[in-house]
Amino acid sequence: MFDHLIHIHQQFKQRIIGIELQRFKNVVTKPGILRYEIEAYNEYLLLTNSFALPIGTRIISDTNSLEVLTSQNGLEGLEEFSGLVAIELPANTQEYPNIEFIQIVKE
Amino acid sequence: MAAIRYNIIRLQVERPGQIVRFQHKIPSNLKRCTGFKAVHVRGVQTDLYIPEIGWFTASFNSLKEEAIVTPVSAQAFYEPEVTHEFQTLDVELLRGQLVVGVYVDTMKSNAFAPYIVSLYLRCTEILSSPLTQESLPKKEFTELVHKLQETTDESIWKEDFEEEELTSEEINPDQLCSIT
């Protein structure tokens, strides 16, 4: 297993993006609510637990989009989102996970 | 005069709501991207113009520069392509770096049929920015407007300004070609 924080620091250094703050951010989903929006302007949210999301979950942002498919469910890589981030759980879901991100505020 | 090269990123969308990822390497002789255009190529059959069937997002220089978020529309089948205009872009390219992005389909699923979209990138071998080149005449124009403002009625000045806007199309670098 690779270390998320080392990977983040290496990649942001490659991209010449200074980090002002890194911290964890959770989105707690609740029964009956399928859509959540988070503002992540001038910052990055890196999804760390895509394996815990129900198949069919979609995360749409200004810079990246993800749909959790069967084949992607086991992936360990980090997905990065920025801008307005919308999380859509599938309509027929019985699972309401905590969605975990590492929040990076850039300099 | 430096050559302009068009890079085309073509994507196939096969199911409603599909998220299609792409990465593309721009040839290293190109130094700057100056325009882009996102178009529906074929597949969507519609009687009416659809302003958005999906949208592109793309970043340049291997995720260093987020530069494009743009919708893709679909023309009615009986109408020819109405515009060849590129939208302005001003990205200095680092050598051999990636353009990375996604296309997100937003069509209604009951009207869906597989289709193809393209993202055209207009790039050049010149390093200097066309925007800075244009800035000098703009400054002169602003000074002229200030002089006119001092001596003329405001409504007349507005008319003059609109006329100037129209004639500036002749030198618009985003106009690939005109339709007659």
PDB file of C-alpha atoms in Angstrom:
ATOM      1  CA  MET A   1       0.000   0.000   0.000  1.00  0.00           C
ATOM      2  CA  PHE A   2       1.345   3.402  -0.879  1.00  0.00           C
ATOM      3  CA  ASP A   3       1.369   6.304   1.506  1.00  0.00           C
ATOM      4  CA  HIS A   4      -1.255   8.853   0.504  1.00  0.00           C
ATOM      5  CA  LEU A   5       0.471  11.804   2.112  1.00  0.00           C
ATOM      6  CA  ILE A   6       3.852  11.083   0.531  1.00  0.00           C
ATOM      7  CA  HIS A   7       2.169  10.686  -2.839  1.00  0.00           C
ATOM      8  CA  ILE A   8       0.302  13.984  -2.424  1.00  0.00           C
ATOM      9  CA  HIS A   9       3.428  15.899  -1.457  1.00  0.00           C
ATOM     10  CA  GLN A  10       5.433  14.413  -4.325  1.00  0.00           C
ATOM     11  CA  GLN A  11       2.759  15.163  -6.869  1.00  0.00           C
ATOM     12  CA  PHE A  12       2.059  18.706  -5.722  1.00  0.00           C
ATOM     13  CA  LYS A  13       5.783  19.382  -5.778  1.00  0.00           C
ATOM     14  CA  GLN A  14       5.895  18.116  -9.379  1.00  0.00           C
ATOM     15  CA  ARG A  15       3.029  20.419 -10.220  1.00  0.00           C
ATOM     16  CA  ILE A  16       4.726  23.334  -8.480  1.00  0.00           C
ATOM     17  CA  ILE A  17       1.757  23.876  -6.177  1.00  0.00           C
ATOM     18  CA  GLY A  18       2.590  24.984  -2.664  1.00  0.00           C
ATOM     19  CA  ILE A  19       0.510  23.545   0.169  1.00  0.00           C
ATOM     20  CA  GLU A  20      -0.791  25.978   2.777  1.00  0.00           C
ATOM     21  CA  LEU A  21      -2.834  23.429   4.694  1.00  0.00           C
ATOM     22  CA  GLN A  22      -3.692  19.755   4.532  1.00  0.00           C
ATOM     23  CA  ARG A  23      -6.349  18.161   6.659  1.00  0.00           C
ATOM     24  CA  PHE A  24      -9.053  15.533   6.592  1.00  0.00           C
ATOM     25  CA  LYS A  25     -12.576  16.322   5.540  1.00  0.00           C
ATOM     26  CA  ASN A  26     -15.537  13.956   5.878  1.00  0.00           C
ATOM     27  CA  VAL A  27     -18.895  14.089   4.183  1.00  0.00           C
ATOM     28  CA  VAL A  28     -21.461  12.141   6.190  1.00  0.00           C
ATOM     29  CA  THR A  29     -24.274  10.871   3.989  1.00  0.00           C
ATOM     30  CA  LYS A  30     -27.762  10.324   5.365  1.00  0.00           C
ATOM     31  CA  PRO A  31     -30.704   8.165   4.276  1.00  0.00           C
ATOM     32  CA  GLY A  32     -33.026   9.989   1.931  1.00  0.00           C
ATOM     33  CA  ILE A  33     -30.435  12.499   0.743  1.00  0.00           C
ATOM     34  CA  LEU A  34     -28.725  11.449  -2.445  1.00  0.00           C
ATOM     35  CA  ARG A  35     -26.983  14.647  -3.523  1.00  0.00           C
ATOM     36  CA  TYR A  36     -24.362  16.642  -1.651  1.00  0.00           C
ATOM     37  CA  GLU A  37     -22.407  19.706  -2.752  1.00  0.00           C
ATOM     38  CA  ILE A  38     -19.107  20.933  -1.357  1.00  0.00           C
ATOM     39  CA  GLU A  39     -17.335  24.113  -2.334  1.00  0.00           C
ATOM     40  CA  ALA A  40     -13.659  23.493  -2.965  1.00  0.00           C
ATOM     41  CA  TYR A  41     -12.651  26.606  -4.834  1.00  0.00           C
ATOM     42  CA  ASN A  42      -8.901  27.281  -4.791  1.00  0.00           C
ATOM     43  CA  GLU A  43      -8.343  24.015  -3.003  1.00  0.00           C
ATOM     44  CA  TYR A  44      -8.260  20.308  -3.746  1.00  0.00           C
ATOM     45  CA  LEU A  45     -10.207  17.405  -2.308  1.00  0.00           C
ATOM     46  CA  LEU A  46      -8.579  14.000  -2.666  1.00  0.00           C
ATOM     47  CA  LEU A  47     -10.938  11.082  -2.233  1.00  0.00           C
ATOM     48  CA  THR A  48      -9.334   8.422  -0.061  1.00  0.00           C
ATOM     49  CA  ASN A  49     -12.081   5.817   0.329  1.00  0.00           C
ATOM     50  CA  SER A  50     -13.576   5.257  -3.106  1.00  0.00           C
ATOM     51  CA  PHE A  51     -13.754   1.526  -2.207  1.00  0.00           C
ATOM     52  CA  ALA A  52     -16.405   2.363   0.430  1.00  0.00           C
ATOM     53  CA  LEU A  53     -18.750   4.112  -2.015  1.00  0.00           C
ATOM     54  CA  PRO A  54     -21.774   2.318  -3.470  1.00  0.00           C
ATOM     55  CA  ILE A  55     -21.454   1.217  -7.100  1.00  0.00           C
ATOM     56  CA  GLY A  56     -22.929   3.964  -9.259  1.00  0.00           C
ATOM     57  CA  THR A  57     -21.878   6.866  -7.038  1.00  0.00           C
ATOM     58  CA  ARG A  58     -20.870   9.890  -9.098  1.00  0.00           C
ATOM     59  CA  ILE A  59     -18.611  12.723  -8.021  1.00  0.00           C
ATOM     60  CA  ILE A  60     -18.674  15.605 -10.467  1.00  0.00           C
ATOM     61  CA  SER A  61     -16.423  18.648 -10.068  1.00  0.00           C
ATOM     62  CA  ASP A  62     -15.093  21.491 -12.175  1.00  0.00           C
ATOM     63  CA  THR A  63     -11.792  19.705 -12.744  1.00  0.00           C
ATOM     64  CA  ASN A  64     -12.474  16.000 -12.536  1.00  0.00           C
ATOM     65  CA  SER A  65     -15.371  13.555 -12.480  1.00  0.00           C
ATOM     66  CA  LEU A  66     -15.706  10.010 -11.243  1.00  0.00           C
ATOM     67  CA  GLU A  67     -18.311   7.303 -11.435  1.00  0.00           C
ATOM     68  CA  VAL A  68     -17.722   4.323  -9.181  1.00  0.00           C
ATOM     69  CA  LEU A  69     -18.032   1.234 -11.350  1.00  0.00           C
ATOM     70  CA  THR A  70     -17.493  -2.400 -10.386  1.00  0.00           C
ATOM     71  CA  SER A  71     -14.042  -2.345 -11.948  1.00  0.00           C
ATOM     72  CA  GLN A  72     -13.024   0.846 -10.124  1.00  0.00           C
ATOM     73  CA  ASN A  73     -14.377  -0.138  -6.757  1.00  0.00           C
ATOM     74  CA  GLY A  74     -11.172  -1.788  -5.616  1.00  0.00           C
ATOM     75  CA  LEU A  75      -8.766   0.887  -6.841  1.00  0.00           C
ATOM     76  CA  GLU A  76      -6.426   2.363  -4.317  1.00  0.00           C
ATOM     77  CA  GLY A  77      -5.486   5.551  -6.215  1.00  0.00           C
ATOM     78  CA  LEU A  78      -6.514   9.014  -5.145  1.00  0.00           C
ATOM     79  CA  GLU A  79      -9.032  10.980  -7.166  1.00  0.00           C
ATOM     80  CA  GLU A  80      -8.691  14.741  -7.025  1.00  0.00           C
ATOM     81  CA  PHE A  81     -11.536  17.255  -7.238  1.00  0.00           C
ATOM     82  CA  SER A  82     -11.667  21.023  -7.199  1.00  0.00           C
ATOM     83  CA  GLY A  83     -14.211  23.818  -7.641  1.00  0.00           C
ATOM     84  CA  LEU A  84     -17.826  22.904  -6.943  1.00  0.00           C
ATOM     85  CA  VAL A  85     -17.888  19.212  -6.040  1.00  0.00           C
ATOM     86  CA  ALA A  86     -21.217  17.393  -6.355  1.00  0.00           C
ATOM     87  CA  ILE A  87     -21.627  13.913  -4.910  1.00  0.00           C
ATOM     88  CA  GLU A  88     -24.545  11.850  -6.200  1.00  0.00           C
ATOM     89  CA  LEU A  89     -25.400   8.526  -4.617  1.00  0.00           C
ATOM     90  CA  PRO A  90     -27.266   6.008  -6.784  1.00  0.00           C
ATOM     91  CA  ALA A  91     -31.063   6.137  -6.518  1.00  0.00           C
ATOM     92  CA  ASN A  92     -31.508   2.599  -5.194  1.00  0.00           C
ATOM     93  CA  THR A  93     -28.685   2.613  -2.650  1.00  0.00           C
ATOM     94  CA  GLN A  94     -28.971   1.060   0.802  1.00  0.00           C
ATOM     95  CA  GLU A  95     -25.505   2.247   1.848  1.00  0.00           C
ATOM     96  CA  TYR A  96     -24.831   5.701   3.248  1.00  0.00           C
ATOM     97  CA  PRO A  97     -21.077   5.902   3.736  1.00  0.00           C
ATOM     98  CA  ASN A  98     -18.815   8.519   5.240  1.00  0.00           C
ATOM     99  CA  ILE A  99     -16.954   9.948   2.287  1.00  0.00           C
ATOM    100  CA  GLU A 100     -13.393  10.797   3.267  1.00  0.00           C
ATOM    101  CA  PHE A 101     -11.230  13.370   1.592  1.00  0.00           C
ATOM    102  CA  ILE A 102      -7.847  14.920   2.211  1.00  0.00           C
ATOM    103  CA  GLN A 103      -8.372  18.638   1.787  1.00  0.00           C
ATOM    104  CA  ILE A 104      -5.426  20.590   0.377  1.00  0.00           C
ATOM    105  CA  VAL A 105      -5.513  24.370   0.520  1.00  0.00           C
ATOM    106  CA  LYS A 106      -2.939  25.754  -1.869  1.00  0.00           C
ATOM    107  CA  GLU A 107      -0.705  28.761  -1.260  1.00  0.00           C
TER     108      GLU A 107
ATOM    109  CA  MET B   1       4.817  33.518 -39.735  1.00  0.00           C
ATOM    110  CA  ALA B   2       4.697  30.587 -37.309  1.00  0.00           C
ATOM    111  CA  ALA B   3       2.575  27.569 -38.095  1.00  0.00           C
ATOM    112  CA  ILE B   4      -0.670  26.929 -36.290  1.00  0.00           C
ATOM    113  CA  ARG B   5      -1.356  23.312 -35.449  1.00  0.00           C
ATOM    114  CA  TYR B   6      -4.682  21.870 -34.408  1.00  0.00           C
ATOM    115  CA  ASN B   7      -4.696  19.017 -31.925  1.00  0.00           C
ATOM    116  CA  ILE B   8      -7.874  16.961 -31.936  1.00  0.00           C
ATOM    117  CA  ILE B   9      -9.046  14.910 -28.979  1.00  0.00           C
ATOM    118  CA  ARG B  10     -11.899  12.671 -30.124  1.00  0.00           C
ATOM    119  CA  LEU B  11     -14.030  10.718 -27.689  1.00  0.00           C
ATOM    120  CA  GLN B  12     -16.812   8.168 -28.061  1.00  0.00           C
ATOM    121  CA  VAL B  13     -19.719   8.290 -25.597  1.00  0.00           C
ATOM    122  CA  GLU B  14     -21.600   5.014 -25.352  1.00  0.00           C
ATOM    123  CA  ARG B  15     -23.992   5.289 -22.436  1.00  0.00           C
ATOM    124  CA  PRO B  16     -25.979   8.023 -20.678  1.00  0.00           C
ATOM    125  CA  GLY B  17     -24.107   9.852 -17.962  1.00  0.00           C
ATOM    126  CA  GLN B  18     -20.795   8.341 -19.043  1.00  0.00           C
ATOM    127  CA  ILE B  19     -17.594   9.950 -17.828  1.00  0.00           C
ATOM    128  CA  VAL B  20     -14.876   9.603 -20.452  1.00  0.00           C
ATOM    129  CA  ARG B  21     -11.316  10.333 -19.399  1.00  0.00           C
ATOM    130  CA  PHE B  22      -8.578  11.374 -21.764  1.00  0.00           C
ATOM    131  CA  GLN B  23      -4.957  12.334 -21.763  1.00  0.00           C
ATOM    132  CA  HIS B  24      -3.147  13.771 -24.731  1.00  0.00           C
ATOM    133  CA  LYS B  25       0.429  14.787 -25.376  1.00  0.00           C
ATOM    134  CA  ILE B  26       0.879  17.947 -27.393  1.00  0.00           C
ATOM    135  CA  PRO B  27       3.927  17.865 -29.735  1.00  0.00           C
ATOM    136  CA  SER B  28       6.895  19.522 -28.067  1.00  0.00           C
ATOM    137  CA  ASN B  29       7.507  22.013 -30.909  1.00  0.00           C
ATOM    138  CA  LEU B  30       4.293  23.809 -29.962  1.00  0.00           C
ATOM    139  CA  LYS B  31       4.789  26.556 -27.434  1.00  0.00           C
ATOM    140  CA  ARG B  32       1.389  28.032 -26.763  1.00  0.00           C
ATOM    141  CA  CYS B  33      -2.273  27.124 -27.110  1.00  0.00           C
ATOM    142  CA  THR B  34      -4.363  30.063 -28.207  1.00  0.00           C
ATOM    143  CA  GLY B  35      -7.826  28.627 -28.723  1.00  0.00           C
ATOM    144  CA  PHE B  36     -10.159  25.704 -28.291  1.00  0.00           C
ATOM    145  CA  LYS B  37     -13.439  24.439 -29.593  1.00  0.00           C
ATOM    146  CA  ALA B  38     -15.593  21.611 -28.227  1.00  0.00           C
ATOM    147  CA  VAL B  39     -17.997  20.089 -30.749  1.00  0.00           C
ATOM    148  CA  HIS B  40     -20.416  17.238 -31.241  1.00  0.00           C
ATOM    149  CA  VAL B  41     -19.156  15.355 -34.287  1.00  0.00           C
ATOM    150  CA  ARG B  42     -21.900  12.816 -34.983  1.00  0.00           C
ATOM    151  CA  GLY B  43     -24.393  10.484 -33.353  1.00  0.00           C
ATOM    152  CA  VAL B  44     -26.975  12.758 -31.713  1.00  0.00           C
ATOM    153  CA  GLN B  45     -30.032  13.034 -33.952  1.00  0.00           C
ATOM    154  CA  THR B  46     -32.209  15.930 -32.881  1.00  0.00           C
ATOM    155  CA  ASP B  47     -34.879  18.130 -34.416  1.00  0.00           C
ATOM    156  CA  LEU B  48     -34.006  20.986 -32.092  1.00  0.00           C
ATOM    157  CA  TYR B  49     -30.785  22.590 -31.019  1.00  0.00           C
ATOM    158  CA  ILE B  50     -29.596  21.140 -27.676  1.00  0.00           C
ATOM    159  CA  PRO B  51     -27.413  23.678 -25.851  1.00  0.00           C
ATOM    160  CA  GLU B  52     -25.714  21.039 -23.708  1.00  0.00           C
ATOM    161  CA  ILE B  53     -25.226  17.336 -24.280  1.00  0.00           C
ATOM    162  CA  GLY B  54     -22.206  17.210 -22.007  1.00  0.00           C
ATOM    163  CA  TRP B  55     -19.125  19.156 -21.068  1.00  0.00           C
ATOM    164  CA  PHE B  56     -15.371  19.000 -21.220  1.00  0.00           C
ATOM    165  CA  THR B  57     -12.890  19.875 -18.551  1.00  0.00           C
ATOM    166  CA  ALA B  58      -9.174  19.888 -19.329  1.00  0.00           C
ATOM    167  CA  SER B  59      -5.956  20.879 -17.647  1.00  0.00           C
ATOM    168  CA  PHE B  60      -2.637  21.610 -19.318  1.00  0.00           C
ATOM    169  CA  ASN B  61       1.016  21.055 -18.498  1.00  0.00           C
ATOM    170  CA  SER B  62       0.456  17.814 -16.577  1.00  0.00           C
ATOM    171  CA  LEU B  63      -2.146  19.149 -14.145  1.00  0.00           C
ATOM    172  CA  LYS B  64      -0.324  22.420 -13.530  1.00  0.00           C
ATOM    173  CA  GLU B  65      -2.835  24.613 -15.296  1.00  0.00           C
ATOM    174  CA  GLU B  66      -6.605  24.135 -15.322  1.00  0.00           C
ATOM    175  CA  ALA B  67      -7.776  25.929 -18.375  1.00  0.00           C
ATOM    176  CA  ILE B  68     -10.951  24.558 -19.942  1.00  0.00           C
ATOM    177  CA  VAL B  69     -14.468  23.931 -18.719  1.00  0.00           C
ATOM    178  CA  THR B  70     -16.874  24.097 -21.620  1.00  0.00           C
ATOM    179  CA  PRO B  71     -20.234  22.647 -22.652  1.00  0.00           C
ATOM    180  CA  VAL B  72     -20.833  20.774 -25.898  1.00  0.00           C
ATOM    181  CA  SER B  73     -24.019  21.444 -27.837  1.00  0.00           C
ATOM    182  CA  ALA B  74     -25.787  19.504 -30.596  1.00  0.00           C
ATOM    183  CA  GLN B  75     -27.157  21.099 -33.725  1.00  0.00           C
ATOM    184  CA  ALA B  76     -30.515  20.186 -35.201  1.00  0.00           C
ATOM    185  CA  PHE B  77     -29.965  17.646 -37.983  1.00  0.00           C
ATOM    186  CA  TYR B  78     -31.276  19.923 -40.729  1.00  0.00           C
ATOM    187  CA  GLU B  79     -29.015  22.815 -39.796  1.00  0.00           C
ATOM    188  CA  PRO B  80     -25.428  22.943 -40.922  1.00  0.00           C
ATOM    189  CA  GLU B  81     -22.662  23.790 -38.486  1.00  0.00           C
ATOM    190  CA  VAL B  82     -23.273  27.459 -37.642  1.00  0.00           C
ATOM    191  CA  THR B  83     -19.947  28.536 -36.276  1.00  0.00           C
ATOM    192  CA  HIS B  84     -16.288  27.861 -36.768  1.00  0.00           C
ATOM    193  CA  GLU B  85     -15.151  30.136 -34.009  1.00  0.00           C
ATOM    194  CA  PHE B  86     -12.598  29.064 -31.469  1.00  0.00           C
ATOM    195  CA  GLN B  87     -12.793  30.313 -27.901  1.00  0.00           C
ATOM    196  CA  THR B  88      -9.757  32.175 -26.694  1.00  0.00           C
ATOM    197  CA  LEU B  89      -7.178  30.314 -24.676  1.00  0.00           C
ATOM    198  CA  ASP B  90      -3.786  31.521 -23.539  1.00  0.00           C
ATOM    199  CA  VAL B  91      -1.662  28.709 -22.160  1.00  0.00           C
ATOM    200  CA  GLU B  92       2.094  28.571 -22.422  1.00  0.00           C
ATOM    201  CA  LEU B  93       3.041  24.942 -22.984  1.00  0.00           C
ATOM    202  CA  LEU B  94       5.847  23.177 -21.205  1.00  0.00           C
ATOM    203  CA  ARG B  95       7.681  20.665 -23.411  1.00  0.00           C
ATOM    204  CA  GLY B  96       6.153  17.213 -23.700  1.00  0.00           C
ATOM    205  CA  GLN B  97       3.553  17.668 -20.999  1.00  0.00           C
ATOM    206  CA  LEU B  98       0.090  16.171 -20.855  1.00  0.00           C
ATOM    207  CA  VAL B  99      -3.349  17.585 -21.429  1.00  0.00           C
ATOM    208  CA  VAL B 100      -5.593  15.671 -19.039  1.00  0.00           C
ATOM    209  CA  GLY B 101      -9.337  15.876 -18.648  1.00  0.00           C
ATOM    210  CA  VAL B 102     -12.746  14.317 -18.690  1.00  0.00           C
ATOM    211  CA  TYR B 103     -15.913  14.548 -20.741  1.00  0.00           C
ATOM    212  CA  VAL B 104     -19.180  14.167 -18.787  1.00  0.00           C
ATOM    213  CA  ASP B 105     -22.358  13.260 -20.666  1.00  0.00           C
ATOM    214  CA  THR B 106     -25.449  15.144 -19.455  1.00  0.00           C
ATOM    215  CA  MET B 107     -28.008  14.040 -22.042  1.00  0.00           C
ATOM    216  CA  LYS B 108     -31.403  12.782 -20.975  1.00  0.00           C
ATOM    217  CA  SER B 109     -31.234   9.006 -21.004  1.00  0.00           C
ATOM    218  CA  ASN B 110     -34.501   8.560 -22.951  1.00  0.00           C
ATOM    219  CA  ALA B 111     -33.038  10.497 -25.887  1.00  0.00           C
ATOM    220  CA  PHE B 112     -29.614   8.917 -25.767  1.00  0.00           C
ATOM    221  CA  ALA B 113     -27.740   7.335 -28.664  1.00  0.00           C
ATOM    222  CA  PRO B 114     -23.986   6.729 -28.808  1.00  0.00           C
ATOM    223  CA  TYR B 115     -22.145   9.733 -30.196  1.00  0.00           C
ATOM    224  CA  ILE B 116     -18.722  11.264 -30.764  1.00  0.00           C
ATOM    225  CA  VAL B 117     -17.397  14.592 -29.497  1.00  0.00           C
ATOM    226  CA  SER B 118     -14.140  16.361 -30.242  1.00  0.00           C
ATOM    227  CA  LEU B 119     -12.036  18.928 -28.472  1.00  0.00           C
ATOM    228  CA  TYR B 120      -9.936  20.987 -30.882  1.00  0.00           C
ATOM    229  CA  LEU B 121      -6.906  22.769 -29.495  1.00  0.00           C
ATOM    230  CA  ARG B 122      -5.342  25.533 -31.568  1.00  0.00           C
ATOM    231  CA  CYS B 123      -1.660  25.798 -30.767  1.00  0.00           C
ATOM    232  CA  THR B 124       1.278  27.690 -32.194  1.00  0.00           C
ATOM    233  CA  GLU B 125       5.063  27.573 -32.253  1.00  0.00           C
ATOM    234  CA  ILE B 126       5.246  31.226 -31.166  1.00  0.00           C
ATOM    235  CA  LEU B 127       5.925  31.736 -27.485  1.00  0.00           C
ATOM    236  CA  SER B 128       4.661  35.319 -27.142  1.00  0.00           C
ATOM    237  CA  SER B 129       1.080  35.828 -26.066  1.00  0.00           C
ATOM    238  CA  PRO B 130      -1.369  37.165 -28.653  1.00  0.00           C
ATOM    239  CA  LEU B 131      -3.153  38.936 -25.800  1.00  0.00           C
ATOM    240  CA  THR B 132      -0.109  41.046 -24.952  1.00  0.00           C
ATOM    241  CA  GLN B 133       0.378  41.808 -28.625  1.00  0.00           C
ATOM    242  CA  GLU B 134      -3.166  43.143 -28.774  1.00  0.00           C
ATOM    243  CA  SER B 135      -2.834  45.176 -25.616  1.00  0.00           C
ATOM    244  CA  LEU B 136      -0.985  48.092 -27.202  1.00  0.00           C
ATOM    245  CA  PRO B 137      -3.664  49.062 -29.723  1.00  0.00           C
ATOM    246  CA  LYS B 138      -6.274  48.570 -26.990  1.00  0.00           C
ATOM    247  CA  LYS B 139      -4.473  51.070 -24.783  1.00  0.00           C
ATOM    248  CA  GLU B 140      -4.318  53.580 -27.613  1.00  0.00           C
ATOM    249  CA  PHE B 141      -8.021  53.011 -28.239  1.00  0.00           C
ATOM    250  CA  THR B 142      -8.819  53.625 -24.567  1.00  0.00           C
ATOM    251  CA  GLU B 143      -6.937  56.909 -24.640  1.00  0.00           C
ATOM    252  CA  LEU B 144      -8.881  57.930 -27.730  1.00  0.00           C
ATOM    253  CA  VAL B 145     -12.159  57.068 -26.000  1.00  0.00           C
ATOM    254  CA  HIS B 146     -11.202  59.185 -22.992  1.00  0.00           C
ATOM    255  CA  LYS B 147     -10.547  62.141 -25.296  1.00  0.00           C
ATOM    256  CA  LEU B 148     -13.888  61.622 -27.013  1.00  0.00           C
ATOM    257  CA  GLN B 149     -15.652  61.364 -23.657  1.00  0.00           C
ATOM    258  CA  GLU B 150     -14.320  64.738 -22.673  1.00  0.00           C
ATOM    259  CA  THR B 151     -15.617  66.439 -25.788  1.00  0.00           C
ATOM    260  CA  THR B 152     -18.800  64.583 -26.747  1.00  0.00           C
ATOM    261  CA  ASP B 153     -22.139  63.495 -25.368  1.00  0.00           C
ATOM    262  CA  GLU B 154     -22.059  60.035 -23.655  1.00  0.00           C
ATOM    263  CA  SER B 155     -24.725  58.495 -25.918  1.00  0.00           C
ATOM    264  CA  ILE B 156     -22.747  59.380 -29.018  1.00  0.00           C
ATOM    265  CA  TRP B 157     -19.672  57.855 -27.485  1.00  0.00           C
ATOM    266  CA  LYS B 158     -21.524  54.586 -26.841  1.00  0.00           C
ATOM    267  CA  GLU B 159     -22.551  54.365 -30.492  1.00  0.00           C
ATOM    268  CA  ASP B 160     -18.984  54.926 -31.594  1.00  0.00           C
ATOM    269  CA  PHE B 161     -17.807  52.250 -29.226  1.00  0.00           C
ATOM    270  CA  GLU B 162     -20.284  49.699 -30.614  1.00  0.00           C
ATOM    271  CA  GLU B 163     -19.168  50.428 -34.159  1.00  0.00           C
ATOM    272  CA  GLU B 164     -15.584  49.861 -33.160  1.00  0.00           C
ATOM    273  CA  GLU B 165     -16.551  46.522 -31.563  1.00  0.00           C
ATOM    274  CA  LEU B 166     -18.113  45.363 -34.826  1.00  0.00           C
ATOM    275  CA  THR B 167     -15.177  46.261 -37.006  1.00  0.00           C
ATOM    276  CA  SER B 168     -12.779  44.508 -34.641  1.00  0.00           C
ATOM    277  CA  GLU B 169     -14.136  41.160 -35.907  1.00  0.00           C
ATOM    278  CA  GLU B 170     -11.929  41.614 -38.925  1.00  0.00           C
ATOM    279  CA  ILE B 171      -8.876  41.161 -36.779  1.00  0.00           C
ATOM    280  CA  ASN B 172     -10.362  38.555 -34.450  1.00  0.00           C
ATOM    281  CA  PRO B 173      -7.813  35.732 -34.218  1.00  0.00           C
ATOM    282  CA  ASP B 174     -10.549  33.330 -33.107  1.00  0.00           C
ATOM    283  CA  GLN B 175     -12.357  33.498 -36.419  1.00  0.00           C
ATOM    284  CA  LEU B 176     -11.190  30.403 -38.258  1.00  0.00           C
ATOM    285  CA  CYS B 177     -13.152  31.257 -41.351  1.00  0.00           C
ATOM    286  CA  SER B 178     -16.312  33.140 -42.168  1.00  0.00           C
ATOM    287  CA  ILE B 179     -19.586  31.760 -43.458  1.00  0.00           C
ATOM    288  CA  THR B 180     -21.098  33.569 -46.383  1.00  0.00           C
TER     289      THR B 180
END
